Amino acid sequence: MQSATLERVQSQDESKKALSAVMNIYSGIFSNLISNISNTDVISKVNEMLGYIGPIVRDNNGQLTNVSENGIIAVFEANCENAVKCAVSICQSFAHREDESFGLNDLAIGINFGLVRTSTVGYGDFSMPMTISEGAGFARFMSSICMKYHSHILITESVASRISNFNGRFNNRRLGKFHISADDSDEVVYDVFDGDAIDSKNSKRRGKLFFETGIDVFSAGNYMQARSYFIELLKADRNDTAAKQYLFLCDRCLSEQDGADKTKYIEVW
């Protein structure tokens, strides 16, 4: 017997799935959403931020899909290059802002790649759009740690490998290997610094080979030698917090007999 009040979840015909680049855009504004939930000015600033980001996402053939306290999600179907170009353009746009409501200093973007499914779900006469992405969680994580590594754009190897001539198209340096606990997988992450301030960009460009060589030496278990690389990098740029993190890992590995297994990754998520 059917009840008149029975609520049945529905999936409409417009359900669609595609492999896509997934971008999470985070700013200091979002850290205040919960604590200032009664402050309408916070919401107006998010709307202002969307006014800057929306046209750039659209011009790069992306689509905004979600806004929450975790940031803004945009999806770029089957085009990782457009996603990275969009991220760089957003950084460059924010760098030219004259007011301080939001700007480049607290802008953080993570880009991952994976299956995205969009659909309309609902019950009865109610329906709403829904987007599910297997890559969004890690994109959010990367955006949450950008400032820790003096970065504005972090992308995965899954994204970089799908961009023709990635190293020629974008200024970048390999940040290192991350471990994803949920599926016991590893992912190499890159810092794309085309959107950095000019001093930071020049410093990272000059130190790229030294930094990546240091990572290779670290990964090979030669922690004392790796340590010397990161010390030299910090002499040249004391703001290189990624080099500081590797120096810390080297010291920890040297002080612990089982350090190699514990610190094989720069981050575990």
C-alpha positions as a LaTeX table, in Angstrom:
\begin{tabular}{lrrr}
\hline
Residue & $x$ (\AA) & $y$ (\AA) & $z$ (\AA) \\
\hline
Met1 & 0.00 & 0.00 & 0.00 \\
Gln2 & 1.35 & 3.42 & $-0.96$ \\
Ser3 & 1.18 & 6.34 & 1.42 \\
Ala4 & 0.25 & 9.81 & 0.15 \\
Thr5 & 2.98 & 11.24 & 2.35 \\
Leu6 & 5.71 & 8.92 & 1.11 \\
Glu7 & 8.79 & 10.92 & 0.10 \\
Arg8 & 10.73 & 9.36 & $-2.74$ \\
Val9 & 14.20 & 10.60 & $-3.75$ \\
Gln10 & 14.37 & 11.10 & $-7.49$ \\
Ser11 & 17.17 & 11.42 & $-10.01$ \\
Gln12 & 16.22 & 13.36 & $-13.14$ \\
Asp13 & 17.16 & 12.69 & $-16.76$ \\
Glu14 & 19.76 & 15.49 & $-16.84$ \\
Ser15 & 22.19 & 13.45 & $-14.72$ \\
Lys16 & 25.67 & 13.76 & $-16.20$ \\
Lys17 & 29.16 & 12.55 & $-15.30$ \\
Ala18 & 32.55 & 13.53 & $-16.68$ \\
Leu19 & 36.23 & 13.50 & $-15.77$ \\
Ser20 & 37.03 & 17.08 & $-14.84$ \\
Ala21 & 39.46 & 19.41 & $-13.12$ \\
Val22 & 38.01 & 20.50 & $-9.79$ \\
Met23 & 39.12 & 23.79 & $-8.24$ \\
Asn24 & 38.59 & 24.98 & $-4.67$ \\
Ile25 & 39.10 & 28.71 & $-4.12$ \\
Tyr26 & 39.58 & 29.82 & $-0.52$ \\
Ser27 & 40.08 & 33.21 & 1.07 \\
Gly28 & 40.22 & 34.57 & 4.61 \\
Ile29 & 36.62 & 35.67 & 4.11 \\
Phe30 & 35.46 & 32.07 & 4.48 \\
Ser31 & 37.20 & 31.58 & 7.82 \\
Asn32 & 34.85 & 34.25 & 9.20 \\
Leu33 & 31.59 & 32.85 & 7.86 \\
Ile34 & 30.74 & 30.75 & 10.91 \\
Ser35 & 32.09 & 33.10 & 13.59 \\
Asn36 & 30.32 & 36.08 & 11.97 \\
Ile37 & 27.21 & 34.24 & 10.84 \\
Ser38 & 24.96 & 37.13 & 11.92 \\
Asn39 & 27.07 & 39.72 & 10.11 \\
Thr40 & 25.54 & 40.48 & 6.71 \\
Asp41 & 28.74 & 42.23 & 5.64 \\
Val42 & 30.50 & 38.85 & 5.44 \\
Ile43 & 27.91 & 37.60 & 2.94 \\
Ser44 & 28.21 & 40.78 & 0.89 \\
Lys45 & 31.98 & 40.25 & 0.70 \\
Val46 & 31.46 & 36.70 & $-0.57$ \\
Asn47 & 29.11 & 38.09 & $-3.22$ \\
Glu48 & 31.75 & 40.69 & $-4.13$ \\
Met49 & 34.36 & 37.95 & $-4.40$ \\
Leu50 & 32.07 & 35.91 & $-6.64$ \\
Gly51 & 31.71 & 39.00 & $-8.82$ \\
Tyr52 & 35.47 & 38.88 & $-9.42$ \\
Ile53 & 35.80 & 35.12 & $-9.76$ \\
Gly54 & 32.66 & 34.29 & $-11.75$ \\
Pro55 & 33.61 & 36.03 & $-15.03$ \\
Ile56 & 37.15 & 34.58 & $-14.93$ \\
Val57 & 35.79 & 31.06 & $-14.42$ \\
Arg58 & 33.29 & 31.56 & $-17.23$ \\
Asp59 & 35.93 & 32.97 & $-19.62$ \\
Asn60 & 37.99 & 29.80 & $-19.03$ \\
Asn61 & 35.03 & 27.50 & $-19.76$ \\
Gly62 & 34.51 & 26.57 & $-16.12$ \\
Gln63 & 31.37 & 26.35 & $-14.03$ \\
Leu64 & 30.82 & 27.41 & $-10.42$ \\
Thr65 & 29.06 & 24.58 & $-8.60$ \\
Asn66 & 29.17 & 25.26 & $-4.86$ \\
Val67 & 29.85 & 27.93 & $-2.22$ \\
Ser68 & 30.31 & 27.06 & 1.46 \\
Glu69 & 32.48 & 27.86 & 4.46 \\
Asn70 & 35.13 & 25.66 & 2.75 \\
Gly71 & 35.37 & 28.01 & $-0.24$ \\
Ile72 & 34.12 & 28.14 & $-3.82$ \\
Ile73 & 34.13 & 25.07 & $-6.07$ \\
Ala74 & 34.51 & 25.38 & $-9.84$ \\
Val75 & 34.58 & 22.52 & $-12.35$ \\
Phe76 & 36.38 & 22.45 & $-15.71$ \\
Glu77 & 35.20 & 19.51 & $-17.75$ \\
Ala78 & 38.07 & 17.58 & $-19.36$ \\
Asn79 & 40.34 & 20.63 & $-19.51$ \\
Cys80 & 43.02 & 20.90 & $-16.86$ \\
Glu81 & 44.91 & 23.65 & $-18.68$ \\
Asn82 & 41.86 & 25.94 & $-18.52$ \\
Ala83 & 41.61 & 25.30 & $-14.78$ \\
Val84 & 45.23 & 26.31 & $-14.11$ \\
Lys85 & 44.99 & 29.33 & $-16.43$ \\
Cys86 & 41.87 & 30.37 & $-14.54$ \\
Ala87 & 43.64 & 30.04 & $-11.18$ \\
Val88 & 46.55 & 32.20 & $-12.38$ \\
Ser89 & 44.13 & 34.83 & $-13.73$ \\
Ile90 & 42.26 & 34.93 & $-10.42$ \\
Cys91 & 45.52 & 35.50 & $-8.54$ \\
Gln92 & 46.55 & 38.24 & $-10.94$ \\
Ser93 & 43.15 & 39.89 & $-10.60$ \\
Phe94 & 43.33 & 39.84 & $-6.82$ \\
Ala95 & 46.87 & 41.24 & $-6.85$ \\
His96 & 45.53 & 44.44 & $-8.45$ \\
Arg97 & 42.84 & 45.04 & $-5.85$ \\
Glu98 & 43.37 & 48.27 & $-3.95$ \\
Asp99 & 41.04 & 47.63 & $-0.98$ \\
Glu100 & 41.70 & 45.04 & 1.72 \\
Ser101 & 38.35 & 43.23 & 1.99 \\
Phe102 & 40.07 & 40.34 & 0.20 \\
Gly103 & 43.23 & 40.10 & $-1.86$ \\
Leu104 & 46.14 & 37.99 & $-3.01$ \\
Asn105 & 47.73 & 37.63 & 0.43 \\
Asp106 & 45.02 & 35.29 & 1.72 \\
Leu107 & 43.99 & 33.67 & $-1.57$ \\
Ala108 & 44.51 & 29.90 & $-1.78$ \\
Ile109 & 43.55 & 27.60 & $-4.67$ \\
Gly110 & 43.72 & 23.80 & $-4.90$ \\
Ile111 & 43.11 & 21.92 & $-8.17$ \\
Asn112 & 42.57 & 18.17 & $-8.49$ \\
Phe113 & 41.22 & 15.85 & $-11.18$ \\
Gly114 & 38.53 & 13.21 & $-10.99$ \\
Leu115 & 35.02 & 12.11 & $-11.83$ \\
Val116 & 32.32 & 14.76 & $-11.37$ \\
Arg117 & 28.63 & 13.91 & $-11.45$ \\
Thr118 & 25.91 & 16.52 & $-11.73$ \\
Ser119 & 22.22 & 15.82 & $-11.39$ \\
Thr120 & 18.92 & 17.13 & $-10.10$ \\
Val121 & 17.58 & 15.38 & $-7.02$ \\
Gly122 & 14.47 & 15.86 & $-4.95$ \\
Tyr123 & 11.22 & 14.47 & $-3.66$ \\
Gly124 & 7.66 & 15.27 & $-4.58$ \\
Asp125 & 7.49 & 18.77 & $-6.07$ \\
Phe126 & 10.86 & 19.76 & $-4.59$ \\
Ser127 & 14.05 & 19.52 & $-6.62$ \\
Met128 & 17.56 & 20.93 & $-6.43$ \\
Pro129 & 20.86 & 20.62 & $-8.34$ \\
Met130 & 23.55 & 18.35 & $-6.92$ \\
Thr131 & 27.23 & 18.01 & $-7.80$ \\
Ile132 & 29.36 & 15.15 & $-6.50$ \\
Ser133 & 33.11 & 15.12 & $-7.10$ \\
Glu134 & 35.70 & 12.56 & $-6.09$ \\
Gly135 & 38.42 & 15.20 & $-6.42$ \\
Ala136 & 36.88 & 18.07 & $-4.45$ \\
Gly137 & 37.95 & 16.87 & $-0.99$ \\
Phe138 & 41.65 & 16.85 & $-1.81$ \\
Ala139 & 41.32 & 20.16 & $-3.70$ \\
Arg140 & 39.89 & 21.68 & $-0.50$ \\
Phe141 & 42.75 & 20.20 & 1.51 \\
Met142 & 45.35 & 21.69 & $-0.81$ \\
Ser143 & 43.75 & 25.12 & $-0.61$ \\
Ser144 & 43.75 & 24.84 & 3.19 \\
Ile145 & 47.55 & 24.40 & 3.32 \\
Cys146 & 48.64 & 26.84 & 0.60 \\
Met147 & 49.70 & 29.49 & 3.11 \\
Lys148 & 51.73 & 26.89 & 5.01 \\
Tyr149 & 53.91 & 26.51 & 1.91 \\
His150 & 53.97 & 30.18 & 0.86 \\
Ser151 & 51.85 & 29.30 & $-2.17$ \\
His152 & 48.65 & 30.46 & $-3.84$ \\
Ile153 & 48.04 & 27.59 & $-6.29$ \\
Leu154 & 48.64 & 23.90 & $-5.56$ \\
Ile155 & 47.77 & 21.26 & $-8.17$ \\
Thr156 & 48.11 & 17.49 & $-8.35$ \\
Glu157 & 50.19 & 15.41 & $-10.73$ \\
Ser158 & 46.84 & 14.15 & $-12.06$ \\
Val159 & 46.20 & 17.69 & $-13.31$ \\
Ala160 & 49.76 & 18.50 & $-14.43$ \\
Ser161 & 50.09 & 15.27 & $-16.45$ \\
Arg162 & 47.05 & 16.25 & $-18.52$ \\
Ile163 & 48.52 & 19.58 & $-19.62$ \\
Ser164 & 50.66 & 19.46 & $-22.76$ \\
Asn165 & 54.12 & 20.92 & $-22.06$ \\
Phe166 & 53.14 & 21.71 & $-18.48$ \\
Asn167 & 56.63 & 22.86 & $-17.50$ \\
Gly168 & 56.79 & 25.15 & $-20.52$ \\
Arg169 & 53.29 & 26.56 & $-20.03$ \\
Phe170 & 53.45 & 27.33 & $-16.31$ \\
Asn171 & 56.10 & 28.34 & $-13.81$ \\
Asn172 & 56.03 & 25.63 & $-11.17$ \\
Arg173 & 58.05 & 23.56 & $-8.74$ \\
Arg174 & 57.39 & 20.08 & $-7.45$ \\
Leu175 & 56.33 & 20.40 & $-3.82$ \\
Gly176 & 56.59 & 16.71 & $-2.99$ \\
Lys177 & 54.61 & 13.57 & $-2.33$ \\
Phe178 & 51.34 & 13.60 & $-0.37$ \\
His179 & 49.61 & 10.53 & 1.04 \\
Ile180 & 45.82 & 10.16 & 0.85 \\
Ser181 & 44.76 & 7.92 & 3.73 \\
Ala182 & 41.20 & 7.29 & 2.52 \\
Asp183 & 42.33 & 5.08 & $-0.36$ \\
Asp184 & 45.98 & 4.54 & 0.67 \\
Ser185 & 47.26 & 6.32 & $-2.43$ \\
Asp186 & 50.03 & 8.83 & $-3.14$ \\
Glu187 & 49.83 & 12.05 & $-5.12$ \\
Val188 & 52.62 & 14.39 & $-6.19$ \\
Val189 & 51.71 & 18.05 & $-5.73$ \\
Tyr190 & 53.05 & 21.08 & $-7.61$ \\
Asp191 & 53.22 & 24.72 & $-6.61$ \\
Val192 & 52.25 & 26.85 & $-9.63$ \\
Phe193 & 53.69 & 30.27 & $-8.89$ \\
Asp194 & 52.69 & 32.32 & $-11.93$ \\
Gly195 & 50.13 & 34.06 & $-9.71$ \\
Asp196 & 52.61 & 34.89 & $-6.92$ \\
Ala197 & 53.91 & 38.37 & $-6.17$ \\
Ile198 & 56.92 & 39.17 & $-8.34$ \\
Asp199 & 59.53 & 38.73 & $-5.57$ \\
Ser200 & 58.17 & 35.31 & $-4.62$ \\
Lys201 & 57.91 & 34.24 & $-8.26$ \\
Asn202 & 61.52 & 35.21 & $-8.99$ \\
Ser203 & 62.79 & 33.49 & $-5.84$ \\
Lys204 & 60.99 & 30.23 & $-6.64$ \\
Arg205 & 62.15 & 30.34 & $-10.26$ \\
Arg206 & 65.78 & 30.79 & $-9.21$ \\
Gly207 & 65.62 & 28.04 & $-6.59$ \\
Lys208 & 63.50 & 25.50 & $-8.52$ \\
Leu209 & 66.32 & 23.12 & $-9.49$ \\
Phe210 & 67.92 & 23.30 & $-6.05$ \\
Phe211 & 64.58 & 22.72 & $-4.31$ \\
Glu212 & 63.54 & 19.74 & $-6.45$ \\
Thr213 & 67.03 & 18.21 & $-6.19$ \\
Gly214 & 66.73 & 18.53 & $-2.41$ \\
Ile215 & 63.42 & 16.66 & $-2.53$ \\
Asp216 & 64.96 & 13.87 & $-4.62$ \\
Val217 & 67.87 & 13.54 & $-2.18$ \\
Phe218 & 65.41 & 13.52 & 0.74 \\
Ser219 & 63.28 & 10.84 & $-0.94$ \\
Ala220 & 66.40 & 8.72 & $-1.41$ \\
Gly221 & 66.96 & 8.81 & 2.37 \\
Asn222 & 70.05 & 11.05 & 2.31 \\
Tyr223 & 68.73 & 13.40 & 4.96 \\
Met224 & 71.98 & 15.14 & 5.90 \\
Gln225 & 72.71 & 15.98 & 2.29 \\
Ala226 & 69.11 & 17.05 & 1.68 \\
Arg227 & 69.31 & 19.27 & 4.75 \\
Ser228 & 72.16 & 21.25 & 3.18 \\
Tyr229 & 70.06 & 21.99 & 0.10 \\
Phe230 & 67.19 & 23.43 & 2.11 \\
Ile231 & 69.51 & 25.48 & 4.34 \\
Glu232 & 70.99 & 27.12 & 1.24 \\
Leu233 & 67.50 & 27.85 & $-0.09$ \\
Leu234 & 66.54 & 29.52 & 3.20 \\
Lys235 & 69.69 & 31.65 & 3.08 \\
Ala236 & 68.46 & 32.98 & $-0.25$ \\
Asp237 & 64.81 & 33.33 & 0.81 \\
Arg238 & 63.83 & 33.05 & 4.47 \\
Asn239 & 60.14 & 33.14 & 3.46 \\
Asp240 & 60.42 & 29.78 & 1.69 \\
Thr241 & 58.27 & 27.87 & 4.18 \\
Ala242 & 58.32 & 24.75 & 2.00 \\
Ala243 & 62.10 & 24.60 & 2.45 \\
Lys244 & 61.57 & 25.11 & 6.20 \\
Gln245 & 59.16 & 22.17 & 6.29 \\
Tyr246 & 61.64 & 19.89 & 4.53 \\
Leu247 & 64.40 & 21.03 & 6.88 \\
Phe248 & 62.17 & 20.05 & 9.79 \\
Leu249 & 61.49 & 16.65 & 8.19 \\
Cys250 & 65.21 & 16.08 & 7.62 \\
Asp251 & 65.95 & 16.83 & 11.28 \\
Arg252 & 63.18 & 14.50 & 12.40 \\
Cys253 & 64.40 & 11.69 & 10.17 \\
Leu254 & 67.96 & 12.10 & 11.47 \\
Ser255 & 66.77 & 11.92 & 15.08 \\
Glu256 & 64.48 & 8.89 & 14.66 \\
Gln257 & 65.63 & 5.45 & 13.54 \\
Asp258 & 62.28 & 4.74 & 11.96 \\
Gly259 & 61.94 & 8.27 & 10.58 \\
Ala260 & 62.13 & 7.23 & 6.96 \\
Asp261 & 58.82 & 5.41 & 7.12 \\
Lys262 & 57.10 & 8.16 & 9.11 \\
Thr263 & 58.25 & 11.12 & 7.03 \\
Lys264 & 58.29 & 9.81 & 3.52 \\
Tyr265 & 55.48 & 12.29 & 2.71 \\
Ile266 & 55.48 & 16.03 & 3.18 \\
Glu267 & 51.75 & 15.82 & 4.03 \\
Val268 & 49.29 & 13.07 & 4.96 \\
Trp269 & 45.58 & 13.71 & 4.38 \\
\hline
\end{tabular}
